[in-house]
XYZ file of C-alpha atoms in Angstrom:
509
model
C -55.961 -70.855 124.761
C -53.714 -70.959 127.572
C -53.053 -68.123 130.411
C -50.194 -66.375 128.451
C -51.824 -66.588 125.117
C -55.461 -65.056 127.015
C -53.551 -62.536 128.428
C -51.469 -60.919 125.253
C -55.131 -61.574 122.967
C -56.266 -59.004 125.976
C -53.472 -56.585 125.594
C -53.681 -56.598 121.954
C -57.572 -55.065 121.822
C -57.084 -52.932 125.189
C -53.719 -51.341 124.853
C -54.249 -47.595 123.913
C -51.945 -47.601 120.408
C -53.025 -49.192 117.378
C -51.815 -52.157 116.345
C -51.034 -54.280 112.945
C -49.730 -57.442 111.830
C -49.918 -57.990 107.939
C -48.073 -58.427 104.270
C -47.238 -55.907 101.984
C -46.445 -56.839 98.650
C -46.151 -57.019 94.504
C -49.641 -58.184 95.036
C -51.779 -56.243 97.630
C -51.745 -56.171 101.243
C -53.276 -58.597 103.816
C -53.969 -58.117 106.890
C -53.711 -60.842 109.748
C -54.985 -58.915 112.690
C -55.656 -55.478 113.277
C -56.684 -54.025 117.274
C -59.754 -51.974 118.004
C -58.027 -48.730 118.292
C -56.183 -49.332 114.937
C -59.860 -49.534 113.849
C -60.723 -46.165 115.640
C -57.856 -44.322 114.459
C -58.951 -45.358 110.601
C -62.522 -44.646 111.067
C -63.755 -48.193 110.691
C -66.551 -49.373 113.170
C -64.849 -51.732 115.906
C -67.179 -54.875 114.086
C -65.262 -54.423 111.149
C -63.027 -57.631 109.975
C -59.790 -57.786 110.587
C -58.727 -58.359 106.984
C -60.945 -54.983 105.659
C -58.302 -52.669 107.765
C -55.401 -52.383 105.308
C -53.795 -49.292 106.422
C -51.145 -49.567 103.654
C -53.281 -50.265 100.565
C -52.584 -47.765 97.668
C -55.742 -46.390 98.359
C -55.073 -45.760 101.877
C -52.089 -43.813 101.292
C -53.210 -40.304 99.109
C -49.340 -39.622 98.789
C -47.926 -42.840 96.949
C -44.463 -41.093 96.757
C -44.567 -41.007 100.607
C -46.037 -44.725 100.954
C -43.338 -45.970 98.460
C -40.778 -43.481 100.594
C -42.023 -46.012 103.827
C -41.977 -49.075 102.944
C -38.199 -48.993 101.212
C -37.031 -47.504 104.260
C -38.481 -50.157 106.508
C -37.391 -52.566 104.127
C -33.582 -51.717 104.068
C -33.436 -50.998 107.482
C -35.835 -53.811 109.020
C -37.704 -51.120 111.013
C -39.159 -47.737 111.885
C -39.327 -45.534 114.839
C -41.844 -42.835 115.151
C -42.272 -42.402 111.136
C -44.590 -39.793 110.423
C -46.931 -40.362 107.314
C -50.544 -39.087 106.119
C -53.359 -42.138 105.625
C -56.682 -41.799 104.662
C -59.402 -42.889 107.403
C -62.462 -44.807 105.994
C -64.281 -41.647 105.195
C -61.871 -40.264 103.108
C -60.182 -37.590 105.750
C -57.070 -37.560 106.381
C -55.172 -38.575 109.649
C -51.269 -38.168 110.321
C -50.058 -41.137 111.955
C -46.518 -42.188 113.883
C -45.403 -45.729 112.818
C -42.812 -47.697 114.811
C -42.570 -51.256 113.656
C -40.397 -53.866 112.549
C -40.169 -55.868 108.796
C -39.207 -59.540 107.375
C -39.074 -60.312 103.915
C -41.196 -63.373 103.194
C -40.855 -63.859 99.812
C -41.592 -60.595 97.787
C -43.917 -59.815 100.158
C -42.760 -58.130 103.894
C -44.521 -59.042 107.063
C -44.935 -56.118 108.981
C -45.249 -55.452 112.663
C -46.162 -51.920 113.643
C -48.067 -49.943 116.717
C -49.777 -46.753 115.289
C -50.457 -43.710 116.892
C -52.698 -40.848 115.784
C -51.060 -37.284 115.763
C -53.636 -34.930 114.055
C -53.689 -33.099 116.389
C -50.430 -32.350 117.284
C -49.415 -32.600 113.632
C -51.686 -29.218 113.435
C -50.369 -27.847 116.416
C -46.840 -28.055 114.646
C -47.798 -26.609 111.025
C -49.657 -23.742 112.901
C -46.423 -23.348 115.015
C -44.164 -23.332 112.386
C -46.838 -20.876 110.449
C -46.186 -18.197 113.281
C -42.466 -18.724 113.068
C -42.079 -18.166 109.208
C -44.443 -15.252 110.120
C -42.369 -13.686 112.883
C -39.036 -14.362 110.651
C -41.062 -12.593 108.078
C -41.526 -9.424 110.102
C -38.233 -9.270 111.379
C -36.532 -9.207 107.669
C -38.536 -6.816 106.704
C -38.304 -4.772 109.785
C -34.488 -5.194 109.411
C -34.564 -4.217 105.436
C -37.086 -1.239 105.870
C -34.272 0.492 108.243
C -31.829 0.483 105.562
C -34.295 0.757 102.343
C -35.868 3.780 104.141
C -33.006 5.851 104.482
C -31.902 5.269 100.819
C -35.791 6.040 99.778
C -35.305 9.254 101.351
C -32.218 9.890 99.822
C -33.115 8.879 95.998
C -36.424 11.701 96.840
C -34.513 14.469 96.410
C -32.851 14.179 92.981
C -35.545 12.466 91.826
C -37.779 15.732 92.915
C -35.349 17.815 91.065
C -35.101 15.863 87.851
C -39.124 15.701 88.090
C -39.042 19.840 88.268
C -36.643 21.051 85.946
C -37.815 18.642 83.067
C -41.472 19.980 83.809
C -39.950 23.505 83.265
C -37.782 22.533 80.441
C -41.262 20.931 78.709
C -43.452 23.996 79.447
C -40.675 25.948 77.929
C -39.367 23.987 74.920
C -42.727 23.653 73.096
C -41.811 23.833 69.437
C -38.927 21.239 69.205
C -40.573 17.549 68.706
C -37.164 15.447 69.419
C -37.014 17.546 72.824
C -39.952 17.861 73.759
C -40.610 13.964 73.009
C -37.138 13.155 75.340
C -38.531 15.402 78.173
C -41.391 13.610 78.330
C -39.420 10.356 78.292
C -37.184 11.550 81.477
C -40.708 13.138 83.163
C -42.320 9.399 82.173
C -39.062 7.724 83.637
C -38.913 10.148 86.700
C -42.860 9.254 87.773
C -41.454 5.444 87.311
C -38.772 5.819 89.336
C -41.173 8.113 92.282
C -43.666 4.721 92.015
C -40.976 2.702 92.812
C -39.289 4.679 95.772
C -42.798 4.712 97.412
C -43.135 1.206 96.749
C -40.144 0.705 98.857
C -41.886 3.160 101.786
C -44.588 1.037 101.325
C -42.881 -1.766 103.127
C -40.225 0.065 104.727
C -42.189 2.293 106.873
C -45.741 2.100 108.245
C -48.047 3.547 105.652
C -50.623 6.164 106.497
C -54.211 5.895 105.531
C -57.533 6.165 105.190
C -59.695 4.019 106.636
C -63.398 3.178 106.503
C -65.963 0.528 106.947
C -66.349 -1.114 103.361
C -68.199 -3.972 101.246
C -64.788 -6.502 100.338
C -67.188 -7.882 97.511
C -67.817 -3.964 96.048
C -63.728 -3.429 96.192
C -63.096 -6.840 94.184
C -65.936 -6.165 91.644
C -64.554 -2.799 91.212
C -60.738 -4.319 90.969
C -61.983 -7.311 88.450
C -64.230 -4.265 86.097
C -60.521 -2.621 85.716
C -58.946 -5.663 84.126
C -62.146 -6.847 82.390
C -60.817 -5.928 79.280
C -57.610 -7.491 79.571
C -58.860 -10.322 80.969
C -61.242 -10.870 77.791
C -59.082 -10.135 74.791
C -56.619 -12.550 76.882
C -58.892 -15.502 77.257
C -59.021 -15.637 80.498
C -62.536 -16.729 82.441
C -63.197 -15.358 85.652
C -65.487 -16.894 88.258
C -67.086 -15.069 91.006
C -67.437 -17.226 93.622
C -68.193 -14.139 96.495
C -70.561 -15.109 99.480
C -73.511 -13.290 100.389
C -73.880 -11.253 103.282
C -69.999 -10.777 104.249
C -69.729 -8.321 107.769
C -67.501 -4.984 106.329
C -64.100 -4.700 107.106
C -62.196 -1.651 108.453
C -59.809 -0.769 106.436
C -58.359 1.395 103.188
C -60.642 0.856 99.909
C -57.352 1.538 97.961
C -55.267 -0.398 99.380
C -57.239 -3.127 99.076
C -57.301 -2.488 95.760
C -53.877 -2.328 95.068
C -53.572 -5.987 97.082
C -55.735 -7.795 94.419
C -54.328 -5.848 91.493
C -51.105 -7.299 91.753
C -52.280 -11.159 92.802
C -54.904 -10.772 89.843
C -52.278 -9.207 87.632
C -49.750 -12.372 88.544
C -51.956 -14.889 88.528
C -53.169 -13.565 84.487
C -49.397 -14.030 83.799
C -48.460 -17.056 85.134
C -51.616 -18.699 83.113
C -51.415 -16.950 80.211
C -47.285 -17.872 80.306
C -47.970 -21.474 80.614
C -51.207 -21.802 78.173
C -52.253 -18.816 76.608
C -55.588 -19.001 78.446
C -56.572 -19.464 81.720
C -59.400 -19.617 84.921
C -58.974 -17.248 87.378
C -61.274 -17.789 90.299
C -62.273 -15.444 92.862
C -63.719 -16.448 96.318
C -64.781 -14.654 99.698
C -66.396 -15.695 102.805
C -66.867 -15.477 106.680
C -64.282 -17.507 108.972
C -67.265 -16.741 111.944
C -64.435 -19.068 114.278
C -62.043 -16.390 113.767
C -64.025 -13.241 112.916
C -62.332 -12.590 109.884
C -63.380 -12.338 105.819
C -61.413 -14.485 103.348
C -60.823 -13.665 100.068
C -58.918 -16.510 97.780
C -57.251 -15.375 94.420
C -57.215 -19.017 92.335
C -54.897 -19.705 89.292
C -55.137 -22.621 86.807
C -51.494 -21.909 85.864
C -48.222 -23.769 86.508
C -48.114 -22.676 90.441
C -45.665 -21.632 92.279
C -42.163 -24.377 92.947
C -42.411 -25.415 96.715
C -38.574 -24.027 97.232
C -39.469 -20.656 96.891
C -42.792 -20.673 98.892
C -40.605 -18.782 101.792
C -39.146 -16.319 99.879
C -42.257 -15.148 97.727
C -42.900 -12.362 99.756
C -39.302 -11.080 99.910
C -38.169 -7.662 98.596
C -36.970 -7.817 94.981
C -37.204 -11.785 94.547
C -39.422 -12.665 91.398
C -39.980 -16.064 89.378
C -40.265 -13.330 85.993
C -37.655 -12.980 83.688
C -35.275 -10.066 83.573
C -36.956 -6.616 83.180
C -41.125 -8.160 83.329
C -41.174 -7.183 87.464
C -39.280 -5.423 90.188
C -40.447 -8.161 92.774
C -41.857 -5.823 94.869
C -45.474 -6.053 94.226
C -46.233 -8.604 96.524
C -43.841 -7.551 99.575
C -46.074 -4.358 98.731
C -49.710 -6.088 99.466
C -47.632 -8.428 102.015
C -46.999 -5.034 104.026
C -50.141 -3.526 102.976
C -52.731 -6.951 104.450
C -50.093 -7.102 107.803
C -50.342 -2.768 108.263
C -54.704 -4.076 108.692
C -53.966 -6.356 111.116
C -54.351 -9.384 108.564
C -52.633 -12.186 106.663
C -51.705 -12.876 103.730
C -50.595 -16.730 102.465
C -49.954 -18.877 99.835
C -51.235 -22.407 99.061
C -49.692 -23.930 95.535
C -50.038 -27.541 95.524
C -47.634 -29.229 92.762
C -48.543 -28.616 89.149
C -51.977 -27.489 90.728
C -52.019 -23.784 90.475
C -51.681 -21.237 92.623
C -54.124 -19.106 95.486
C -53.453 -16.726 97.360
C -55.564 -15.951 100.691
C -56.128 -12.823 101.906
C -57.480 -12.649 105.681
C -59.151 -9.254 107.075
C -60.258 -8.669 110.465
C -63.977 -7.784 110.717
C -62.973 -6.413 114.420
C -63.056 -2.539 113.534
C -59.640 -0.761 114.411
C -58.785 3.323 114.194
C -55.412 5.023 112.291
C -54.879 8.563 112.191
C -55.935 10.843 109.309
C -52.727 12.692 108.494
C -52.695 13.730 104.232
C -50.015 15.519 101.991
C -51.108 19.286 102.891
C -51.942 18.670 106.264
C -55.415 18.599 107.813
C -58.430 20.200 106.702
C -58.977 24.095 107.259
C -62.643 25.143 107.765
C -62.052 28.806 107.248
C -63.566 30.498 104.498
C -61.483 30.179 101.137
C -59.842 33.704 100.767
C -57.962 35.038 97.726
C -54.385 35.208 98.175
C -52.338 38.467 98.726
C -51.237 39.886 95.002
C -47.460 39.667 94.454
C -46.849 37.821 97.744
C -42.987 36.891 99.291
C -42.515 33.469 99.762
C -39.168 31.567 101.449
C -37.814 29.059 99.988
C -35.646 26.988 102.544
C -33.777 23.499 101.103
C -30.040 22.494 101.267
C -30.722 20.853 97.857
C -29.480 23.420 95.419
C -30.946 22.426 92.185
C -34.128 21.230 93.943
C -34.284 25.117 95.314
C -33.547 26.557 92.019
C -36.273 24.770 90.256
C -38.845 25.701 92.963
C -37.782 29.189 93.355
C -38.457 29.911 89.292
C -41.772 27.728 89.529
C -42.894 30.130 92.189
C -41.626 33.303 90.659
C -43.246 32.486 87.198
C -46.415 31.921 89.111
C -46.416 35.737 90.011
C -44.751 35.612 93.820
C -41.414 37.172 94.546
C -38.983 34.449 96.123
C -36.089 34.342 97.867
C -33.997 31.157 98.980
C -32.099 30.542 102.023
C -30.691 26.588 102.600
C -30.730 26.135 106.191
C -32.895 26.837 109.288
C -30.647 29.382 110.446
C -30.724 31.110 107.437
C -34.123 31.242 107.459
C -34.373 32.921 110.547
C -32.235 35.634 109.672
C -33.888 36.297 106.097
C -37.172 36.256 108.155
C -35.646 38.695 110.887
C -34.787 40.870 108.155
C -38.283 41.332 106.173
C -41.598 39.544 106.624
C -42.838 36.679 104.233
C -46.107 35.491 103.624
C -45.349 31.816 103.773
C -42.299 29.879 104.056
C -41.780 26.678 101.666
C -39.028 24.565 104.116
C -37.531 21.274 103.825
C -37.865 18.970 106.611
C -33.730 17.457 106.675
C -30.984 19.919 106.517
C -27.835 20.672 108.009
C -27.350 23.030 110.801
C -30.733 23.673 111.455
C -33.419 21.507 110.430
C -37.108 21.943 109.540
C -38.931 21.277 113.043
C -36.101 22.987 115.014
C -36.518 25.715 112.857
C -40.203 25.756 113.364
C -39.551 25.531 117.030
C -37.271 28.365 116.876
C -39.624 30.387 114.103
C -42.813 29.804 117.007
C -41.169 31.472 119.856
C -39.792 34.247 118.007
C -43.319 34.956 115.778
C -46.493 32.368 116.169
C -48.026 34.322 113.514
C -44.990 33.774 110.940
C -44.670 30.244 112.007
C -48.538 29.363 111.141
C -47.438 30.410 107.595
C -44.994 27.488 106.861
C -45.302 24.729 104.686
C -42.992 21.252 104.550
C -41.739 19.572 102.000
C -40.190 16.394 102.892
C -38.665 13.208 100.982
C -40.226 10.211 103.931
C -42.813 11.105 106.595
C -44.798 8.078 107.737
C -43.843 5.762 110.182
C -40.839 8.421 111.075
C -40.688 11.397 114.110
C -41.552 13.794 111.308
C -45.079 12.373 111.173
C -45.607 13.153 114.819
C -43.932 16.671 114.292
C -45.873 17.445 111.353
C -49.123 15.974 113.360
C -48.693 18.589 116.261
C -47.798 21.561 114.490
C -50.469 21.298 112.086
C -48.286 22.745 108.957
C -49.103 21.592 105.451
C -46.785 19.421 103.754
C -46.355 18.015 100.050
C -44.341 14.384 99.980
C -41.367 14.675 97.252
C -40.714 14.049 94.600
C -43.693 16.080 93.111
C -45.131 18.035 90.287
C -44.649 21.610 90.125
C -48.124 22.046 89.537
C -48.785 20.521 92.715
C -46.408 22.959 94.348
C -47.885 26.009 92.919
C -51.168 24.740 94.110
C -50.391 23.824 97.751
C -48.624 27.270 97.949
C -51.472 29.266 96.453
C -53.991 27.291 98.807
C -51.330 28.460 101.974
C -51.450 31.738 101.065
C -54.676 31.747 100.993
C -55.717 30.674 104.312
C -52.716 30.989 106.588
């Protein structure tokens, strides 16, 4: 071997990039010579012969759609730069590798000429960039959309609160007539539908309060799968409980949770049962100790889910289910719900594999406010309330009013209605009440101003008022109604609730 020869046989085991000479062909691959590190980057010892390292053998490539993909391109165009494909290394694992190499056609075979390089690592780096990006873009659309959908939320609340009341007066007053009664309870039914939906929206659109605790993540998903046990078994579909042993508890809102694996149970039951009449659902949990966080996987046998609309699964309204069988809001919902606990929720659907969803939950234990519908909890001694007491009714929303005022009345308390702040405080200047029923938006005046306003002029009257309100959480009105410690009921509500929450005020002022 002369000096030159010596010197590129050198280069070719020492230079830091693996490196291949061999045929590809109709049938099988050779390989002529093939460098240490080539070697190291498949996972072959660096005794192995040449000729065993056949980096483009079928079985070497786990995508054959992308292997084909390479070697037509480098055969039209005679070489590659940089071309990014997955190989398998000699233990099975996979590496991503960069290819820049050159082709001739001997034959039906091509000679190839390549340098590899092995980027795993960066190739991870990327995905788990990208991952954060689709996550931030995620946020910000649904940051964006909850501005608007709030707003309308709030503004659907109030006629939906007044159908809700007058056709719960109409029912408890039209008992005897079968085709009325039987419509009423169609519009109450359709009301309630439209209320789940509108708080659906605030799910999403506004940071949702709750109530948190430390709790078992196997306990909630036994307790979720028990509720669709039924279902589940006159539907032939086998569940498998795959949950590990000895998971930390997670901070966070039992119900909530719930809700979160009702809907990915509920979809993943459809899609199988949609595309066989039958299905596997599995169900797994465990410890990532790395990142301090429990896992909880929600597998499908069915069709999966197309790779196109991976991105937009957890948008607001988009669905894969025909007209009329989903709103496309129940996973935005548990998308909201999982990122309000500090967690993640993702998708994995491989082609014509099925479908799971993972659902991440910090074990890291975090604190949220307690603020409920009828504001925080009185220790006082539970009291009657006064016979034949005066209550205020004070809401710009006529009908709303009206329905509320003649609930109250036919519960035994003498009402009167004013439908602004300012109003109020001249009705209240002009005779005493025993509580005050107010609306939190209104013209003129609104509710806190008016409290403001009610609080300098009489603390006493002022501890005797009560909020109803169309969207509190997430807004100002949760840190108003926070601080001034008033009761509150959400709308749209039930009458009976009303009555309730005012007889309960009255009670203990």
């Amino acid at each position: 071997m002369d000096a030159r020869a010596a010197a590129y046989a050198r280069l070719f085991e020492t230079v830091h990039e693996g490196v291949y000479i061999g045929t590809v062909g109709p049938g099988g691959t050779s390989t002529l010579a093939a460098n240490a590190h080539l070697k190291l980057i498949l996972g072959y010892d660096s005794e192995t012969p040449d000729p065993d390292v056949r980096p483009f053998a079928p079985e070497q490539c786990p995508d054959a759609a992308s292997r084909l993909a390479f070697l037509d391109r480098l055969s039209a165009d005679g070489a590659v730069v940089n071309y990014l494909i997955r190989l398998s290394r000699a233990d099975r694992s996979a590496v991503w590798v960069e290819i820049t190499g050159r082709a001739e056609r001997e034959g039906d075979a091509l000679r190839i000429e390549a340098l590899f390089r092995d980027v795993s690592e960066r190739k991870k780096l990327d995905d788990e960039t990208r991952d954060i990006y689709h996550q931030l873009l995620q946020a910000e659309k649904m940051a964006a959309l909850g501005q608007t959908i709030s707003g309308v939320a709030h503004e659907l609340n109030n006629p939906l609160a007044t159908i809700l009341t007058w056709a719960e007066r109409l029912s408890q007053r039209t008992p005897h007539d079968p085709t009325i009664r039987r419509g009423l309870e169609v519009i109450l039914g359709e009301a309630e539908r439209s209320a789940r939906i509108v708080r659906n929206l605030l799910t999403f659109a506004r940071k949702r309060q709750t109530t948190r605790g430390m709790i078992d993540i196997n306990q909630v998903v036994r307790e979720t799968l028990a509720l669709r046990a039924y279902e589940q078994r006159v539907t032939n579909i086998m569940v498998i409980d795959a949950l590990a042993a000895g998971l930390p508890p997670v901070f966070a809102d039992a119900h909530q949770i719930k809700q979160v694996l009702l809907n990915l149970v509920i979809n993943a039951e459809q899609a199988m049962l949609s595309a066989h009449g039958r299905g596997v659902l599995v169900v797994r949990t465990w410890h990532d100790a790395d990142r301090d966080c429990v896992i909880l996987e929600i597998n499908d046998d069915g069709p999966g889910i197309p790779e196109d609309v991976h991105a937009k699964i957890f948008d607001p309204f988009f669905t894969t289910k025909e007209v009329g069988k989903g709103t496309g809001l129940g996973l935005t919902v548990a998308y909201a719900i999982i990122n309000e606990h500090g967690g993640r929720i993702r998708l994995e659907s491989p082609p014509h594999s099925g479908a799971s969803f993972f659902v991440e939950l910090p074990v890291t234990e975090g604190h949220v406010s307690t603020l409920t519908p009828q504001g925080p909890t009185v220790s006082t001694p539970q009291q009657d309330p006064p016979a034949h007491a005066s209550i205020l009714v004070v809401d710009d929303e006529a009908a709303l009013a009206t329905a509320v005022c003649a609930a109250l009345q036919d519960a035994g308390y003498t009402v009167e209605q004013a439908s602004d702040g300012e109003q109020a405080l001249a009705r209240i200047g002009a005779r005493g009440f025993d509580l005050v029923v107010c609306d939190l938006k209104m013209p003129r005046m609104d509710g806190p101003a008016f409290y403001r306003e009610l609080r300098s002029r009489d603390a006493t009257m002022a501890r005797r008022v009560m909020f109803v309100t169309g969207d509190v959480i997430g807004t100002d009105a949760e840190t108003f109604l926070r601080e001034s410690g008033c009761r509150w009921l959400a709308k749209p509500f039930r009458l009976s609730d009303l009555v309730r929450t005012a007889r309960e005020a009255l009670a203990n002022p």
